[in-house]
GROMACS .gro file of C-alpha atoms in nm:
model
  219
    1MET     CA    1  -0.001   0.003   0.002
    2ARG     CA    2   0.091   0.364  -0.053
    3VAL     CA    3  -0.023   0.545   0.260
    4VAL     CA    4  -0.013   0.916   0.289
    5ILE     CA    5   0.021   1.046   0.648
    6ALA     CA    6  -0.055   1.395   0.768
    7GLY     CA    7   0.162   1.508   1.046
    8GLY     CA    8   0.438   1.303   0.909
    9HIS     CA    9   0.700   1.423   1.174
   10GLY     CA   10   0.475   1.350   1.467
   11LYS     CA   11   0.558   1.070   1.707
   12ILE     CA   12   0.267   0.832   1.601
   13ALA     CA   13   0.336   0.906   1.233
   14ARG     CA   14   0.702   0.826   1.258
   15LEU     CA   15   0.629   0.503   1.429
   16LEU     CA   16   0.364   0.420   1.163
   17HIS     CA   17   0.619   0.501   0.887
   18ARG     CA   18   0.862   0.237   1.031
   19ASP     CA   19   0.589  -0.017   1.073
   20LEU     CA   20   0.466   0.029   0.710
   21ALA     CA   21   0.813   0.044   0.558
   22ALA     CA   22   0.916  -0.269   0.747
   23ARG     CA   23   0.663  -0.484   0.565
   24GLY     CA   24   0.716  -0.329   0.219
   25ASP     CA   25   0.452  -0.053   0.211
   26VAL     CA   26   0.527   0.285   0.097
   27PRO     CA   27   0.455   0.560   0.364
   28VAL     CA   28   0.445   0.915   0.254
   29GLY     CA   29   0.476   1.170   0.524
   30LEU     CA   30   0.336   1.520   0.488
   31ILE     CA   31   0.560   1.781   0.661
   32ARG     CA   32   0.576   2.154   0.678
   33ASN     CA   33   0.937   2.196   0.788
   34PRO     CA   34   1.189   2.072   0.515
   35ASP     CA   35   1.446   2.018   0.790
   36HIS     CA   36   1.237   1.701   0.890
   37ALA     CA   37   1.281   1.534   0.551
   38ALA     CA   38   1.595   1.345   0.651
   39ALA     CA   39   1.431   1.200   0.951
   40LEU     CA   40   1.143   1.080   0.745
   41ARG     CA   41   1.383   0.911   0.501
   42ALA     CA   42   1.564   0.736   0.779
   43ASP     CA   43   1.223   0.595   0.885
   44GLY     CA   44   1.172   0.450   0.533
   45ALA     CA   45   0.914   0.722   0.440
   46VAL     CA   46   0.886   0.951   0.140
   47PRO     CA   47   0.878   1.311   0.274
   48VAL     CA   48   0.649   1.555   0.095
   49LEU     CA   49   0.653   1.918   0.185
   50ALA     CA   50   0.293   2.039   0.232
   51ASP     CA   51   0.199   2.288   0.506
   52LEU     CA   52  -0.171   2.189   0.585
   53GLU     CA   53  -0.232   2.541   0.720
   54HIS     CA   54  -0.163   2.697   0.392
   55VAL     CA   55  -0.179   2.444   0.107
   56THR     CA   56  -0.504   2.425  -0.102
   57ALA     CA   57  -0.702   2.115  -0.134
   58GLY     CA   58  -0.626   2.093  -0.497
   59ASP     CA   59  -0.249   2.111  -0.440
   60LEU     CA   60  -0.281   1.851  -0.167
   61ALA     CA   61  -0.471   1.628  -0.389
   62ALA     CA   62  -0.173   1.619  -0.630
   63HIS     CA   63   0.015   1.441  -0.358
   64LEU     CA   64  -0.259   1.173  -0.307
   65THR     CA   65  -0.310   1.051  -0.669
   66ASP     CA   66  -0.150   0.715  -0.623
   67ALA     CA   67  -0.244   0.666  -0.250
   68ASP     CA   68  -0.443   0.372  -0.130
   69ALA     CA   69  -0.513   0.538   0.200
   70VAL     CA   70  -0.464   0.857   0.403
   71VAL     CA   71  -0.411   0.885   0.778
   72PHE     CA   72  -0.460   1.202   0.962
   73ALA     CA   73  -0.219   1.195   1.260
   74ALA     CA   74  -0.147   1.579   1.269
   75GLY     CA   75  -0.181   1.800   1.562
   76ALA     CA   76  -0.092   2.165   1.658
   77GLY     CA   77   0.126   2.006   1.939
   78PRO     CA   78   0.229   2.123   2.286
   79GLY     CA   79   0.267   2.510   2.331
   80SER     CA   80   0.022   2.588   2.066
   81GLY     CA   81  -0.282   2.806   2.136
   82ALA     CA   82  -0.657   2.754   2.081
   83ALA     CA   83  -0.652   2.911   1.731
   84ARG     CA   84  -0.399   2.654   1.601
   85LYS     CA   85  -0.596   2.375   1.761
   86ASP     CA   86  -0.870   2.478   1.522
   87THR     CA   87  -0.653   2.540   1.210
   88VAL     CA   88  -0.457   2.205   1.248
   89ASP     CA   89  -0.665   1.955   1.444
   90ARG     CA   90  -0.995   2.051   1.277
   91ALA     CA   91  -0.939   2.238   0.950
   92ALA     CA   92  -0.646   2.046   0.835
   93ALA     CA   93  -0.841   1.717   0.886
   94ALA     CA   94  -1.111   1.847   0.672
   95LEU     CA   95  -0.868   1.971   0.401
   96LEU     CA   96  -0.712   1.624   0.381
   97ALA     CA   97  -1.074   1.484   0.333
   98ASP     CA   98  -1.140   1.729   0.049
   99ALA     CA   99  -0.812   1.642  -0.111
  100ALA     CA  100  -0.879   1.268  -0.072
  101ARG     CA  101  -1.220   1.300  -0.242
  102THR     CA  102  -1.062   1.497  -0.524
  103ALA     CA  103  -0.791   1.239  -0.570
  104GLY     CA  104  -1.027   0.943  -0.555
  105VAL     CA  105  -0.877   0.803  -0.230
  106ARG     CA  106  -1.166   0.653  -0.026
  107ARG     CA  107  -0.991   0.507   0.286
  108TYR     CA  108  -0.923   0.773   0.556
  109LEU     CA  109  -0.808   0.693   0.913
  110LEU     CA  110  -0.847   0.977   1.166
  111VAL     CA  111  -0.654   0.977   1.493
  112SER     CA  112  -0.874   1.152   1.741
  113SER     CA  113  -0.880   1.134   2.123
  114MET     CA  114  -1.079   0.965   2.390
  115GLY     CA  115  -1.294   1.221   2.578
  116VAL     CA  116  -1.401   1.434   2.287
  117ASP     CA  117  -1.767   1.329   2.320
  118ARG     CA  118  -1.777   1.429   2.693
  119ASP     CA  119  -1.804   1.768   2.847
  120PRO     CA  120  -1.465   1.846   3.011
  121PRO     CA  121  -1.477   1.895   3.388
  122PRO     CA  122  -1.493   2.251   3.526
  123GLY     CA  123  -1.156   2.411   3.547
  124THR     CA  124  -1.015   2.229   3.254
  125ASP     CA  125  -0.750   2.440   3.072
  126GLU     CA  126  -0.909   2.630   2.791
  127VAL     CA  127  -0.644   2.534   2.529
  128PHE     CA  128  -0.716   2.167   2.616
  129VAL     CA  129  -1.099   2.229   2.572
  130ALA     CA  130  -1.025   2.390   2.242
  131TYR     CA  131  -0.818   2.076   2.149
  132LEU     CA  132  -1.109   1.849   2.230
  133ARG     CA  133  -1.361   2.062   2.047
  134ALA     CA  134  -1.126   2.064   1.742
  135LYS     CA  135  -1.102   1.688   1.747
  136LYS     CA  136  -1.480   1.633   1.779
  137ALA     CA  137  -1.550   1.875   1.496
  138ALA     CA  138  -1.296   1.698   1.276
  139GLU     CA  139  -1.484   1.371   1.354
  140ASP     CA  140  -1.817   1.518   1.278
  141ASP     CA  141  -1.704   1.654   0.950
  142LEU     CA  142  -1.536   1.335   0.845
  143THR     CA  143  -1.828   1.100   0.954
  144ARG     CA  144  -2.074   1.299   0.736
  145ARG     CA  145  -1.850   1.235   0.421
  146ASP     CA  146  -1.889   0.961   0.164
  147LEU     CA  147  -1.554   0.812   0.244
  148ASP     CA  148  -1.446   0.486   0.392
  149TRP     CA  149  -1.341   0.639   0.727
  150THR     CA  150  -1.245   0.497   1.047
  151VAL     CA  151  -1.210   0.718   1.362
  152LEU     CA  152  -0.943   0.586   1.625
  153ARG     CA  153  -0.962   0.745   1.963
  154PRO     CA  154  -0.648   0.659   2.172
  155GLY     CA  155  -0.639   0.703   2.550
  156ARG     CA  156  -0.359   0.880   2.726
  157LEU     CA  157  -0.054   0.859   2.496
  158THR     CA  158   0.283   0.730   2.630
  159ASP     CA  159   0.631   0.654   2.481
  160ASP     CA  160   0.644   0.314   2.635
  161PRO     CA  161   0.766   0.025   2.422
  162PRO     CA  162   0.508  -0.164   2.222
  163THR     CA  163   0.330  -0.454   2.382
  164GLY     CA  164   0.127  -0.560   2.075
  165HIS     CA  165  -0.177  -0.599   2.289
  166VAL     CA  166  -0.463  -0.354   2.338
  167THR     CA  167  -0.829  -0.308   2.421
  168LEU     CA  168  -1.027  -0.180   2.132
  169ASP     CA  169  -1.401  -0.121   2.126
  170ARG     CA  170  -1.662   0.148   2.053
  171GLN     CA  171  -1.623   0.258   2.419
  172VAL     CA  172  -1.352   0.152   2.665
  173PRO     CA  173  -1.254   0.271   3.017
  174ARG     CA  174  -1.004   0.544   3.025
  175GLY     CA  175  -0.632   0.436   3.035
  176PRO     CA  176  -0.287   0.479   2.886
  177ILE     CA  177  -0.167   0.338   2.545
  178SER     CA  178   0.176   0.361   2.393
  179ARG     CA  179   0.213   0.554   2.076
  180ALA     CA  180   0.380   0.240   1.926
  181ASP     CA  181   0.065   0.023   1.991
  182VAL     CA  182  -0.151   0.311   1.839
  183ALA     CA  183   0.065   0.288   1.531
  184ALA     CA  184   0.018  -0.090   1.521
  185VAL     CA  185  -0.356  -0.052   1.555
  186LEU     CA  186  -0.352   0.187   1.246
  187VAL     CA  187  -0.167  -0.065   1.035
  188ALA     CA  188  -0.419  -0.332   1.141
  189LEU     CA  189  -0.705  -0.095   1.049
  190LEU     CA  190  -0.544  -0.033   0.706
  191ASP     CA  191  -0.562  -0.411   0.650
  192ALA     CA  192  -0.919  -0.421   0.764
  193PRO     CA  193  -1.147  -0.223   0.518
  194ALA     CA  194  -1.448  -0.370   0.691
  195THR     CA  195  -1.387  -0.140   0.990
  196ALA     CA  196  -1.488   0.159   0.768
  197GLY     CA  197  -1.776   0.347   0.929
  198LEU     CA  198  -1.654   0.277   1.289
  199THR     CA  199  -1.536   0.504   1.566
  200LEU     CA  200  -1.318   0.292   1.806
  201GLU     CA  201  -1.139   0.383   2.140
  202THR     CA  202  -0.830   0.195   2.240
  203VAL     CA  203  -0.611   0.172   2.550
  204ALA     CA  204  -0.358  -0.079   2.670
  205GLY     CA  205  -0.512  -0.430   2.705
  206PRO     CA  206  -0.478  -0.801   2.680
  207THR     CA  207  -0.577  -0.868   2.322
  208PRO     CA  208  -0.329  -0.905   2.030
  209VAL     CA  209  -0.371  -0.602   1.802
  210THR     CA  210  -0.472  -0.794   1.492
  211ALA     CA  211  -0.736  -0.993   1.675
  212ALA     CA  212  -0.867  -0.682   1.844
  213VAL     CA  213  -0.921  -0.521   1.499
  214THR     CA  214  -1.057  -0.840   1.340
  215ALA     CA  215  -1.322  -0.855   1.608
  216HIS     CA  216  -1.482  -0.549   1.453
  217THR     CA  217  -1.488  -0.668   1.094
  218ASP     CA  218  -1.799  -0.893   1.106
  219GLY     CA  219  -2.034  -0.608   1.090
   0.00000   0.00000   0.00000
């Protein structure tokens, strides 16, 4: 598969690049900083310079013409304000969907977050509230589209080594999950087109990743 990954220099994306490249797929990482290109090449990915806050859908579509799937793993990141949560976590996800439709790419995986469908507790940092709202708006936009979408909502992300085991369901108790295991779940979802139309939450758990995903392919 040729898989185009938005947020190509992010932690999940770089792990996903390595997993895909290791099995012979072609990961293509969208980056806005040309200085990150060498790191992507070292991961086995093809770097493509495309600033999702400034590129047009038409120009972005040109990078998707040979893709089998797209993955939105971008985020404004720590230190960004509420405005960039909207322009990256929401608007860029919609832009990628527009480009995918133009390019004829139907498979779209969106990395979201647990908690986006719940009201944050009083006193929650306003920037984090903006982040959750932007992620939920991205989900709402994508799930209304005629694309083969799957939304993945990880729990609290860690940099722990992969376990190869997760809990994956439409709703799961809150908990942590390593970014490496999230990347593995994304690979398994790419291999499971029957998961299109599902919104799934995932945290660390006892079930092998492939089995956890396969459990959701029977309709």
